[in-house]
Tab-separated table of C-alpha atoms in Angstrom:
chain	number	residue	atom	x	y	z
A	1	MET	CA	0.000	0.000	0.000
A	2	ALA	CA	2.945	2.279	0.517
A	3	LYS	CA	3.661	2.207	-3.199
A	4	SER	CA	0.111	3.067	-4.113
A	5	ASP	CA	0.112	5.794	-1.475
A	6	GLY	CA	3.084	7.309	-3.252
A	7	CYS	CA	1.252	7.017	-6.551
A	8	VAL	CA	-1.769	8.672	-5.034
A	9	HIS	CA	0.252	11.559	-3.763
A	10	ILE	CA	1.955	12.019	-7.099
A	11	LEU	CA	-1.363	11.979	-8.917
A	12	GLN	CA	-2.874	14.385	-6.439
A	13	GLY	CA	0.111	16.667	-6.791
A	14	LEU	CA	-0.146	16.575	-10.562
A	15	LEU	CA	-3.840	17.329	-10.510
A	16	VAL	CA	-3.400	20.224	-8.122
A	17	PHE	CA	-0.621	21.594	-10.306
A	18	GLY	CA	-2.792	21.131	-13.390
A	19	ASN	CA	-5.649	22.999	-11.764
A	20	VAL	CA	-3.402	25.837	-10.672
A	21	VAL	CA	-2.251	26.249	-14.267
A	22	ILE	CA	-5.863	26.181	-15.460
A	23	GLY	CA	-6.774	28.876	-12.948
A	24	MET	CA	-3.959	31.151	-14.043
A	25	CYS	CA	-4.730	30.576	-17.705
A	26	GLY	CA	-8.357	31.384	-17.036
A	27	ILE	CA	-7.386	34.759	-15.612
A	28	ALA	CA	-5.067	35.352	-18.569
A	29	LEU	CA	-7.843	34.480	-21.026
A	30	THR	CA	-10.234	36.887	-19.308
A	31	ALA	CA	-7.653	39.665	-19.423
A	32	GLU	CA	-6.843	39.051	-23.085
A	33	CYS	CA	-10.504	39.006	-24.085
A	34	ILE	CA	-11.274	42.182	-22.139
A	35	TYR	CA	-8.430	43.836	-24.021
A	36	PHE	CA	-9.884	42.821	-27.375
A	37	VAL	CA	-13.423	43.780	-26.487
A	38	SER	CA	-12.240	47.248	-25.471
A	39	ASN	CA	-11.540	47.890	-29.183
A	40	PRO	CA	-8.014	49.260	-28.940
A	41	HIS	CA	-7.576	49.827	-32.680
A	42	GLY	CA	-10.923	51.392	-33.324
A	43	LEU	CA	-11.945	48.801	-35.880
A	44	TYR	CA	-15.203	47.742	-34.267
A	45	PRO	CA	-17.452	49.855	-36.578
A	46	LEU	CA	-15.918	48.206	-39.624
A	47	LEU	CA	-16.561	44.737	-38.291
A	48	LYS	CA	-20.037	45.614	-37.113
A	49	ALA	CA	-20.835	46.863	-40.620
A	50	THR	CA	-19.923	43.539	-42.136
A	51	GLU	CA	-22.746	42.089	-40.054
A	52	ASN	CA	-20.227	39.572	-38.958
A	53	ASN	CA	-18.823	40.604	-35.632
A	54	ASP	CA	-18.747	37.098	-34.246
A	55	ILE	CA	-15.121	37.651	-33.417
A	56	TYR	CA	-16.397	39.978	-30.724
A	57	ALA	CA	-18.914	37.388	-29.583
A	58	ALA	CA	-16.062	34.907	-29.267
A	59	ALA	CA	-14.130	37.356	-27.117
A	60	TRP	CA	-17.135	37.963	-24.871
A	61	ILE	CA	-17.570	34.208	-24.352
A	62	GLY	CA	-13.858	34.059	-23.597
A	63	ILE	CA	-14.223	36.529	-20.724
A	64	PHE	CA	-16.819	34.407	-18.965
A	65	VAL	CA	-15.099	31.129	-19.727
A	66	GLY	CA	-11.895	32.481	-18.203
A	67	LEU	CA	-13.650	33.373	-14.970
A	68	ALA	CA	-15.401	30.008	-14.924
A	69	LEU	CA	-12.101	28.218	-15.400
A	70	PHE	CA	-10.612	30.093	-12.480
A	71	ALA	CA	-13.525	29.255	-10.191
A	72	LEU	CA	-13.633	25.624	-11.281
A	73	SER	CA	-9.908	25.177	-10.801
A	74	ILE	CA	-10.320	26.157	-7.149
A	75	LEU	CA	-13.163	23.658	-6.842
A	76	GLY	CA	-10.947	21.058	-8.469
A	77	ILE	CA	-8.089	21.648	-6.066
A	78	ILE	CA	-10.383	21.298	-3.076
A	79	GLY	CA	-11.971	18.158	-4.529
A	80	VAL	CA	-8.629	16.498	-5.209
A	81	ILE	CA	-7.207	17.196	-1.789
A	82	LYS	CA	-10.343	16.024	0.002
A	83	ALA	CA	-10.732	13.101	-2.428
A	84	SER	CA	-14.457	13.729	-2.446
A	85	ARG	CA	-16.383	11.914	-5.159
A	86	THR	CA	-19.262	14.372	-5.276
A	87	LEU	CA	-17.108	17.444	-5.523
A	88	LEU	CA	-15.032	15.933	-8.263
A	89	LEU	CA	-18.093	14.790	-10.192
A	90	VAL	CA	-19.537	18.299	-10.061
A	91	TYR	CA	-16.151	19.620	-11.103
A	92	ILE	CA	-15.931	17.294	-14.074
A	93	ILE	CA	-19.422	18.045	-15.332
A	94	LEU	CA	-19.043	21.819	-15.013
A	95	MET	CA	-15.637	21.666	-16.655
A	96	LEU	CA	-17.124	19.800	-19.583
A	97	ILE	CA	-19.739	22.508	-20.029
A	98	THR	CA	-17.025	25.180	-19.891
A	99	PHE	CA	-14.964	23.149	-22.351
A	100	ALA	CA	-17.886	23.122	-24.764
A	101	PHE	CA	-18.315	26.913	-24.541
A	102	GLU	CA	-14.655	27.601	-25.009
A	103	MET	CA	-14.586	25.232	-27.951
A	104	ALA	CA	-17.428	27.184	-29.539
A	105	SER	CA	-15.555	30.429	-28.954
A	106	CYS	CA	-12.354	29.177	-30.582
A	107	ILE	CA	-14.069	27.747	-33.610
A	108	THR	CA	-16.199	30.882	-34.065
A	109	ALA	CA	-13.190	33.168	-33.875
A	110	ALA	CA	-11.241	31.080	-36.392
A	111	THR	CA	-14.119	30.660	-38.840
A	112	HIS	CA	-15.135	34.276	-38.878
A	113	ARG	CA	-11.581	35.468	-39.235
A	114	ASP	CA	-11.429	33.423	-42.431
A	115	SER	CA	-14.488	35.158	-43.796
A	116	LEU	CA	-12.983	38.650	-43.497
A	117	THR	CA	-11.336	38.856	-46.916
A	118	PRO	CA	-10.212	42.140	-48.551
A	119	ASN	CA	-13.277	42.008	-50.820
A	120	VAL	CA	-15.596	42.233	-47.831
A	121	PHE	CA	-14.006	45.469	-46.666
A	122	LEU	CA	-13.718	46.791	-50.215
A	123	LYS	CA	-17.391	46.328	-50.956
A	124	GLN	CA	-18.417	47.837	-47.644
A	125	MET	CA	-16.150	50.844	-48.114
A	126	LEU	CA	-17.330	51.537	-51.653
A	127	GLU	CA	-20.984	51.247	-50.764
A	128	ARG	CA	-20.966	53.179	-47.516
A	129	TYR	CA	-17.995	55.531	-47.182
A	130	GLN	CA	-19.256	59.111	-47.312
A	131	LYS	CA	-22.700	57.909	-48.211
A	132	SER	CA	-25.062	60.824	-48.548
A	133	GLU	CA	-28.808	60.610	-47.916
A	134	PRO	CA	-30.001	58.280	-46.651
A	135	ALA	CA	-27.122	57.774	-44.244
A	136	ASN	CA	-27.794	56.064	-40.963
A	137	ASN	CA	-25.625	56.118	-37.885
A	138	SER	CA	-23.562	53.107	-38.779
A	139	ASP	CA	-22.661	54.720	-42.123
A	140	LYS	CA	-21.443	57.843	-40.354
A	141	GLU	CA	-19.461	55.713	-37.907
A	142	LEU	CA	-17.955	53.817	-40.790
A	143	THR	CA	-16.939	57.038	-42.565
A	144	LYS	CA	-15.370	58.325	-39.382
A	145	THR	CA	-13.506	55.083	-38.837
A	146	TRP	CA	-12.159	55.033	-42.380
A	147	ASP	CA	-11.043	58.667	-42.145
A	148	GLU	CA	-9.128	57.965	-38.945
A	149	LEU	CA	-7.697	54.762	-40.368
A	150	MET	CA	-6.413	56.526	-43.480
A	151	LEU	CA	-5.005	59.427	-41.490
A	152	GLN	CA	-3.195	57.389	-38.882
A	153	ASN	CA	-1.824	54.683	-41.122
A	154	HIS	CA	-1.059	56.867	-44.144
A	155	CYS	CA	-2.962	54.577	-46.433
A	156	CYS	CA	-5.786	54.868	-48.960
A	157	GLY	CA	-8.626	52.526	-49.796
A	158	VAL	CA	-8.437	48.803	-49.159
A	159	LEU	CA	-5.967	47.787	-51.859
A	160	GLY	CA	-4.886	51.269	-52.990
A	161	PRO	CA	-6.233	54.598	-54.287
A	162	SER	CA	-7.196	52.889	-57.544
A	163	ASP	CA	-10.084	51.234	-55.687
A	164	TRP	CA	-11.879	54.542	-56.173
A	165	GLN	CA	-11.124	54.493	-59.877
A	166	GLU	CA	-11.911	50.874	-60.615
A	167	TYR	CA	-15.335	50.892	-58.996
A	168	THR	CA	-18.162	53.353	-58.697
A	169	SER	CA	-19.011	54.206	-55.125
A	170	ALA	CA	-21.218	56.250	-52.826
A	171	PHE	CA	-18.278	58.652	-52.606
A	172	ARG	CA	-18.251	59.071	-56.381
A	173	LEU	CA	-21.926	60.101	-56.377
A	174	THR	CA	-21.154	63.278	-54.442
A	175	HIS	CA	-17.579	63.974	-55.544
A	176	ASN	CA	-16.761	64.244	-59.236
A	177	ASP	CA	-13.932	62.274	-60.705
A	178	ALA	CA	-11.842	65.171	-62.020
A	179	ASP	CA	-11.620	67.023	-58.689
A	180	TYR	CA	-11.591	63.956	-56.463
A	181	PRO	CA	-10.012	60.950	-58.126
A	182	TRP	CA	-9.744	59.671	-54.535
A	183	PRO	CA	-10.712	61.172	-51.174
A	184	ARG	CA	-8.704	64.081	-49.823
A	185	LYS	CA	-7.715	61.966	-46.827
A	186	CYS	CA	-5.514	59.964	-49.197
A	187	CYS	CA	-3.312	63.010	-49.769
A	188	VAL	CA	-0.261	63.699	-47.663
A	189	LEU	CA	-1.510	66.339	-45.239
A	190	ASN	CA	0.303	69.103	-43.421
A	191	ALA	CA	-0.110	70.057	-39.794
A	192	GLN	CA	-3.332	71.942	-40.493
A	193	GLY	CA	-4.920	68.958	-42.187
A	194	LEU	CA	-4.666	70.336	-45.718
A	195	PRO	CA	-2.937	68.557	-48.599
A	196	ILE	CA	0.617	69.767	-49.059
A	197	ASN	CA	0.179	69.746	-52.833
A	198	LEU	CA	-3.372	69.265	-54.045
A	199	ASP	CA	-2.479	68.999	-57.723
A	200	GLY	CA	0.240	66.505	-56.964
A	201	CYS	CA	-2.248	64.479	-54.979
A	202	LYS	CA	-4.845	64.549	-57.752
A	203	LEU	CA	-2.266	63.517	-60.324
A	204	GLY	CA	-0.923	60.760	-58.130
A	205	VAL	CA	2.654	62.020	-57.908
A	206	PRO	CA	4.666	59.832	-55.533
A	207	GLY	CA	5.240	61.715	-52.311
A	208	TYR	CA	2.047	63.762	-52.357
A	209	TYR	CA	-0.430	60.960	-51.856
A	210	ASN	CA	-0.606	57.673	-49.947
A	211	SER	CA	-0.269	54.877	-52.429
A	212	ASN	CA	-0.640	51.782	-50.274
A	213	GLY	CA	-3.887	50.196	-49.194
A	214	CYS	CA	-5.248	49.965	-45.671
A	215	TYR	CA	-5.931	46.241	-45.714
A	216	ASP	CA	-2.734	45.460	-43.825
A	217	ALA	CA	-3.622	47.972	-41.158
A	218	ILE	CA	-7.022	46.303	-40.733
A	219	SER	CA	-6.041	42.681	-41.014
A	220	GLY	CA	-3.128	42.985	-38.584
A	221	PRO	CA	-5.220	43.749	-35.495
A	222	VAL	CA	-8.098	41.526	-36.615
A	223	ASN	CA	-5.732	38.601	-37.045
A	224	THR	CA	-4.143	39.200	-33.670
A	225	HIS	CA	-7.582	39.344	-32.101
A	226	ALA	CA	-8.966	36.254	-33.759
A	227	TRP	CA	-5.909	34.057	-33.467
A	228	GLY	CA	-5.253	35.287	-29.941
A	229	VAL	CA	-8.667	34.100	-28.844
A	230	ALA	CA	-8.607	30.933	-30.955
A	231	TRP	CA	-5.100	29.614	-30.342
A	232	PHE	CA	-4.805	30.567	-26.703
A	233	GLY	CA	-8.196	28.990	-26.091
A	234	PHE	CA	-7.044	25.893	-27.955
A	235	ALA	CA	-3.923	25.613	-25.799
A	236	ILE	CA	-5.940	25.972	-22.608
A	237	LEU	CA	-8.362	23.311	-23.781
A	238	CYS	CA	-5.612	20.845	-24.567
A	239	TRP	CA	-4.201	21.280	-21.080
A	240	THR	CA	-7.689	21.064	-19.574
A	241	PHE	CA	-8.253	17.834	-21.483
A	242	CYS	CA	-5.251	16.225	-19.830
A	243	VAL	CA	-6.230	17.450	-16.381
A	244	LEU	CA	-9.789	16.213	-16.840
A	245	LEU	CA	-8.641	12.781	-17.936
A	246	GLY	CA	-6.409	12.593	-14.899
A	247	THR	CA	-9.264	13.702	-12.680
A	248	MET	CA	-11.602	11.076	-14.139
A	249	PHE	CA	-8.968	8.422	-13.515
A	250	TYR	CA	-8.465	9.691	-9.970
A	251	TRP	CA	-12.218	9.819	-9.337
A	252	SER	CA	-12.792	6.284	-10.419
A	253	GLY	CA	-10.161	5.098	-7.989
A	254	ILE	CA	-11.485	6.807	-4.900
A	255	GLU	CA	-13.155	4.548	-2.391
A	256	TYR	CA	-16.450	5.762	-1.138
B	1	THR	CA	8.708	86.049	-113.705
B	2	MET	CA	7.295	87.531	-110.527
B	3	PHE	CA	3.899	85.992	-111.087
B	4	PRO	CA	4.952	82.278	-111.130
B	5	LEU	CA	7.277	82.996	-108.199
B	6	LEU	CA	4.353	84.485	-106.267
B	7	LEU	CA	2.210	81.508	-107.155
B	8	LEU	CA	4.975	79.230	-105.912
B	9	LEU	CA	5.290	81.150	-102.658
B	10	LEU	CA	1.575	81.301	-101.900
B	11	PRO	CA	0.985	77.579	-101.224
B	12	ALA	CA	4.221	77.514	-99.250
B	13	ALA	CA	2.960	80.405	-97.134
B	14	HIS	CA	-0.327	78.673	-96.457
B	15	ALA	CA	1.068	75.153	-95.857
B	16	ILE	CA	0.996	73.960	-92.278
B	17	VAL	CA	4.235	72.467	-91.092
B	18	GLU	CA	3.724	68.893	-89.945
B	19	LEU	CA	5.956	68.404	-86.936
B	20	GLN	CA	7.245	64.943	-86.214
B	21	TYR	CA	6.196	65.071	-82.567
B	22	LYS	CA	3.415	62.763	-81.397
B	23	PRO	CA	1.633	63.776	-78.170
B	24	ALA	CA	1.636	61.008	-75.598
B	25	LEU	CA	0.710	60.246	-72.030
B	26	ILE	CA	3.489	61.075	-69.627
B	27	GLN	CA	5.866	58.187	-68.968
B	28	THR	CA	8.073	59.350	-66.101
B	29	PRO	CA	7.402	59.608	-63.239
B	30	PRO	CA	4.677	56.952	-63.095
B	31	LEU	CA	1.474	58.665	-62.006
B	32	GLU	CA	-1.393	56.877	-60.346
B	33	GLY	CA	-3.820	59.346	-61.862
B	34	LEU	CA	-2.430	59.022	-65.401
B	35	THR	CA	-5.865	58.190	-66.672
B	36	THR	CA	-8.979	58.460	-64.569
B	37	ALA	CA	-12.608	58.163	-65.627
B	38	SER	CA	-12.675	61.690	-67.006
B	39	THR	CA	-9.112	63.026	-67.207
B	40	PHE	CA	-5.760	62.082	-68.628
B	41	VAL	CA	-2.269	63.504	-68.337
B	42	LEU	CA	-0.144	64.433	-71.343
B	43	ASP	CA	3.509	65.260	-71.552
B	44	GLN	CA	4.132	68.930	-72.347
B	45	PRO	CA	5.402	69.591	-75.887
B	46	ARG	CA	8.825	70.881	-74.869
B	47	CYS	CA	11.350	71.772	-77.549
B	48	VAL	CA	8.781	71.149	-80.274
B	49	PHE	CA	7.498	74.586	-81.263
B	50	GLU	CA	10.877	76.336	-81.093
B	51	LYS	CA	10.440	78.172	-84.389
B	52	TYR	CA	6.996	79.537	-83.497
B	53	GLY	CA	7.717	82.030	-80.752
B	54	ASN	CA	4.748	84.191	-81.703
B	55	ALA	CA	2.187	81.467	-82.056
B	56	ASP	CA	-0.579	80.335	-79.747
B	57	ILE	CA	-0.346	76.627	-79.163
B	58	TRP	CA	-3.704	74.908	-78.753
B	59	LEU	CA	-4.573	71.355	-77.845
B	60	VAL	CA	-7.158	69.681	-80.057
B	61	VAL	CA	-9.097	66.812	-78.488
B	62	ALA	CA	-11.281	64.544	-80.628
B	63	LEU	CA	-12.914	61.170	-80.409
B	64	ASP	CA	-10.808	58.565	-82.175
B	65	LYS	CA	-13.350	57.987	-84.913
B	66	ALA	CA	-13.938	61.720	-85.504
B	67	ALA	CA	-10.294	62.770	-85.580
B	68	SER	CA	-10.070	62.845	-89.332
B	69	THR	CA	-13.022	65.228	-89.631
B	70	PHE	CA	-11.239	68.036	-87.795
B	71	ASN	CA	-10.433	71.003	-90.025
B	72	ASN	CA	-7.311	72.959	-89.104
B	73	THR	CA	-8.984	76.206	-90.080
B	74	ASP	CA	-11.601	75.893	-87.349
B	75	ALA	CA	-10.972	78.697	-84.902
B	76	PRO	CA	-10.792	78.213	-81.161
B	77	GLY	CA	-13.363	79.905	-78.969
B	78	THR	CA	-16.140	79.439	-81.501
B	79	PRO	CA	-19.209	77.230	-81.147
B	80	GLU	CA	-17.706	74.812	-83.677
B	81	THR	CA	-14.875	74.020	-81.305
B	82	ALA	CA	-16.537	74.657	-77.966
B	83	PHE	CA	-15.985	72.122	-75.231
B	84	GLN	CA	-19.600	72.343	-74.122
B	85	GLY	CA	-20.773	70.884	-77.448
B	86	PHE	CA	-18.412	67.925	-77.337
B	87	PRO	CA	-19.013	65.190	-78.498
B	88	ASP	CA	-22.600	65.495	-79.798
B	89	ARG	CA	-22.506	68.770	-81.740
B	90	VAL	CA	-18.771	69.275	-81.934
B	91	PRO	CA	-16.460	66.551	-83.234
B	92	ALA	CA	-13.299	68.075	-81.737
B	93	TYR	CA	-12.690	70.882	-79.254
B	94	MET	CA	-9.713	73.157	-78.671
B	95	THR	CA	-8.403	74.019	-75.252
B	96	LEU	CA	-5.295	74.637	-73.103
B	97	ASN	CA	-4.122	77.741	-74.862
B	98	ALA	CA	-0.406	78.376	-74.302
B	99	THR	CA	2.589	80.102	-75.830
B	100	LEU	CA	6.189	79.054	-76.217
B	101	ALA	CA	6.940	80.753	-72.908
B	102	ASN	CA	4.861	78.113	-71.155
B	103	TYR	CA	6.961	75.344	-72.654
B	104	PRO	CA	10.582	76.457	-72.124
B	105	CYS	CA	13.291	74.351	-73.680
B	106	PRO	CA	15.226	72.452	-72.497
B	107	LYS	CA	13.271	70.920	-69.691
B	108	ARG	CA	14.835	71.381	-66.246
B	109	ASP	CA	15.802	68.093	-64.623
B	110	GLY	CA	13.470	67.079	-61.863
B	111	ASP	CA	10.550	69.128	-63.124
B	112	ILE	CA	7.358	67.252	-63.729
B	113	THR	CA	5.931	68.783	-66.874
B	114	VAL	CA	2.346	67.743	-67.372
B	115	LEU	CA	-0.826	68.822	-69.031
B	116	ARG	CA	-3.871	67.472	-67.255
B	117	VAL	CA	-6.718	67.306	-69.726
B	118	GLY	CA	-10.078	67.530	-67.990
B	119	SER	CA	-9.098	69.315	-64.786
B	120	GLU	CA	-11.383	72.374	-64.968
B	121	THR	CA	-14.751	71.473	-63.539
B	122	SER	CA	-16.051	74.983	-62.857
B	123	CYS	CA	-16.572	75.964	-66.493
B	124	ALA	CA	-17.780	72.605	-67.840
B	125	GLN	CA	-21.363	73.885	-68.247
B	126	ASP	CA	-20.492	77.524	-68.941
B	127	GLU	CA	-21.235	78.388	-72.569
B	128	GLU	CA	-19.292	81.629	-72.138
B	129	ARG	CA	-16.108	79.596	-71.812
B	130	PRO	CA	-15.839	77.532	-74.972
B	131	THR	CA	-12.149	76.859	-74.433
B	132	CYS	CA	-12.777	75.228	-71.064
B	133	ASN	CA	-10.536	72.295	-70.180
B	134	GLY	CA	-13.495	70.369	-68.860
B	135	PRO	CA	-13.748	66.726	-67.767
B	136	LEU	CA	-14.169	64.308	-70.633
B	137	PRO	CA	-17.631	62.886	-71.008
B	138	GLY	CA	-16.818	59.218	-71.534
B	139	PRO	CA	-14.106	56.625	-71.690
B	140	GLY	CA	-13.192	57.526	-75.302
B	141	PRO	CA	-10.949	56.526	-76.962
B	142	TYR	CA	-9.653	60.001	-77.710
B	143	ARG	CA	-6.878	61.369	-79.871
B	144	VAL	CA	-5.121	64.689	-79.357
B	145	LYS	CA	-2.755	66.926	-81.290
B	146	PHE	CA	-1.189	70.324	-80.813
B	147	LEU	CA	-1.922	73.126	-83.259
B	148	ALA	CA	0.077	76.382	-83.466
B	149	LEU	CA	-1.906	79.391	-84.646
B	150	GLN	CA	-0.359	82.711	-85.601
B	151	GLY	CA	-3.171	85.216	-85.460
B	152	SER	CA	-5.888	82.981	-86.806
B	153	GLU	CA	-3.682	81.160	-89.297
B	154	PRO	CA	-2.589	77.641	-88.439
B	155	VAL	CA	1.152	77.410	-88.971
B	156	ALA	CA	2.210	74.126	-87.465
B	157	GLU	CA	0.675	70.995	-86.094
B	158	THR	CA	1.899	67.811	-84.510
B	159	ALA	CA	0.753	64.342	-85.469
B	160	TRP	CA	-2.337	62.858	-83.907
B	161	SER	CA	-1.575	60.838	-80.816
B	162	LEU	CA	-2.326	57.167	-80.405
B	163	PRO	CA	-5.849	56.482	-79.121
B	164	ILE	CA	-6.158	57.182	-75.396
B	165	THR	CA	-8.761	55.173	-73.517
B	166	LEU	CA	-9.931	56.250	-70.088
B	167	ARG	CA	-10.874	54.036	-67.156
B	168	THR	CA	-14.334	52.623	-66.792
B	169	ALA	CA	-15.593	51.979	-63.291
B	170	LYS	CA	-17.387	48.771	-62.410
B	171	SER	CA	-20.206	48.534	-59.955
B	172	PRO	CA	-19.270	47.400	-56.432
B	173	SER	CA	-22.018	44.809	-56.470
B	174	SER	CA	-19.806	42.860	-58.863
B	175	ILE	CA	-17.350	42.212	-56.020
B	176	SER	CA	-17.840	38.692	-54.760
B	177	THR	CA	-17.514	38.306	-51.027
B	178	THR	CA	-18.421	34.675	-50.648
B	179	ASP	CA	-15.297	32.910	-51.813
B	180	SER	CA	-13.504	32.639	-48.510
B	181	ARG	CA	-11.329	29.629	-47.973
B	182	HIS	CA	-11.099	27.813	-44.686
B	183	SER	CA	-7.603	28.199	-43.391
B	184	ALA	CA	-5.606	25.227	-42.180
B	185	GLY	CA	-5.570	26.595	-38.667
B	186	MET	CA	-9.329	26.688	-38.400
B	187	ILE	CA	-9.678	23.124	-39.665
B	188	ALA	CA	-7.027	21.920	-37.208
B	189	ILE	CA	-8.667	23.643	-34.271
B	190	THR	CA	-12.105	22.290	-35.127
B	191	THR	CA	-11.086	18.689	-35.653
B	192	ILE	CA	-8.747	18.401	-32.699
B	193	LEU	CA	-11.127	20.039	-30.269
B	194	SER	CA	-14.010	17.901	-31.451
B	195	ILE	CA	-11.968	14.745	-30.917
B	196	LEU	CA	-10.879	15.849	-27.435
B	197	PHE	CA	-14.411	16.715	-26.459
B	198	ALA	CA	-15.665	13.377	-27.702
B	199	ILE	CA	-13.051	11.529	-25.651
B	200	LEU	CA	-13.993	13.490	-22.547
B	201	LEU	CA	-17.672	12.749	-23.029
B	202	ALA	CA	-16.874	9.085	-23.461
B	203	GLY	CA	-14.827	9.197	-20.283
B	204	LEU	CA	-17.681	10.829	-18.407
B	205	VAL	CA	-20.120	8.212	-19.637
B	206	ALA	CA	-17.724	5.442	-18.616
B	207	MET	CA	-17.384	6.993	-15.189
B	208	LEU	CA	-21.109	7.223	-14.621
B	209	VAL	CA	-21.884	3.779	-16.006
B	210	PHE	CA	-19.360	2.108	-13.777
B	211	TRP	CA	-20.225	4.188	-10.715
B	212	GLY	CA	-19.831	2.115	-7.626
B	213	SER	CA	-18.291	-0.837	-9.428
B	214	ASP	CA	-14.970	-1.558	-7.726
B	215	SER	CA	-13.788	-3.937	-10.362
B	216	CYS	CA	-13.259	-1.238	-12.933
B	217	GLY	CA	-11.454	1.233	-10.761
B	218	GLY	CA	-8.046	0.881	-12.282
B	219	SER	CA	-5.018	-0.926	-11.048
B	220	SER	CA	-5.100	0.358	-7.522
B	221	THR	CA	-7.698	1.856	-5.318
B	222	PHE	CA	-6.808	4.962	-3.386
B	223	SER	CA	-7.612	5.056	0.243
B	224	LYS	CA	-9.147	8.093	1.810
B	225	PRO	CA	-7.248	9.972	4.505
B	226	GLU	CA	-9.223	8.249	7.278
B	227	SER	CA	-8.388	4.622	6.519
B	228	VAL	CA	-10.550	1.770	7.672
B	229	SER	CA	-8.611	-0.691	9.767
B	230	VAL	CA	-9.133	-4.386	9.289
B	231	ARG	CA	-9.653	-6.427	12.361
B	232	ARG	CA	-8.869	-10.123	12.461
B	233	TYR	CA	-11.153	-12.459	14.238
B	234	ASN	CA	-9.722	-15.538	15.833
B	235	THR	CA	-12.013	-18.384	16.731
B	236	HIS	CA	-11.671	-20.434	19.850
B	237	HIS	CA	-11.079	-23.375	17.590
B	238	VAL	CA	-7.700	-22.205	16.351
B	239	TYR	CA	-6.259	-21.418	19.767
B	240	ASP	CA	-7.473	-24.710	21.362
B	241	GLN	CA	-5.815	-27.082	18.882
B	242	PRO	CA	-2.174	-26.689	19.960
B	243	ALA	CA	-3.198	-27.092	23.624
B	244	ALA	CA	-4.979	-30.334	22.775
B	245	ARG	CA	-1.870	-31.913	21.223
B	246	LEU	CA	0.218	-31.493	24.286
């Protein structure tokens, strides 16, 4: 019995360690998801306009799953030390429910990230940027977001200024092609917010306009967000899987 | 003898010099707005009209198929060459009036010398401004040439340019947004997590089915902290036997 006592203690130690790691990872997941939900790059209006902001839903689920993991890990530690069958059964069942939610969150984040191609943003920008009547609130938000995006990242359009030339757009309806081949925000601006050389910008002379597209500036943060939620969640679930298997093994060996 | 000489000189005096220069879109530096839906950018005719210091140099713009109908004697600023009538009533219009002073030769290095055709939007509807450099009404194709007029006499012209076609914009509803591929990462996450979840559910079912069955508890059973002690019972029988033998 001494040998099996040693085995018991090792298994208990491993399970407690596993639960501690789960608890810490739960807190980390909550923190990461709160960061994403707080919209640090100001891209939320763009995603909301695609009617596909499930990446945000995945982050919201992640916040609650993280807290649940933390709480359940404490329950798990208590159950392992006391070797109580009921506590551990409750722990296992609740952990499985949390596992299912987190799995949904990871898969949602990954799937919806894949659906955010450049064409989605291009179509949305052409149809809604600077849309005149009727313009609802989300159109105005979208225009504001694009203006800030183009100003801060020194970029124009989704793939380049030629987006405005290759396609007709809501912008083109109110701004004629000769005066505004592309929006004024695509020009290099001085400190007062005016183009440094308007003719150079209209002609497309290198140095007076921004020639690269904004897709990189959008996809960078969106990728970080989606893969952060998806892959970190995946890692936590793999670890949780091992701990749960160990707990099931431990549970079935407890005398009652 | 004077009379034949005069006759010889007259056609020479009225002949327009055909310059070898062909107007073209500007090549360097590469401009993003070289052609838009209603404008295009030509290279300035530098070092071309050197002999015509007194002349007015006009740009003639015509649709490709109407270029041959343009008559050099048509005067600029008249309804026959007014921009506002182009292209329905007027086959070719004249605009961008300049003199040799506007096109100094040789070109200074580093200068971008362009003529943007179609840049004046304010006078596009103004009939009082027939020489307006207004935005072009369609994708073309267009041909252009330069014409030098001294007074109202045409004295020199360049060749017609190659046909210039402008950009046509497509509708954004033609952009397809449904062809998104599933990335490898998403497929990996989905399959692996589904398998793990299935194993855990199977484990849970196994646990519940064999609840209370000691035989399937694994290789060893773990005792709880308060262990149950086993007591041995000895019967009278066992202790009496050795005494009986003695």
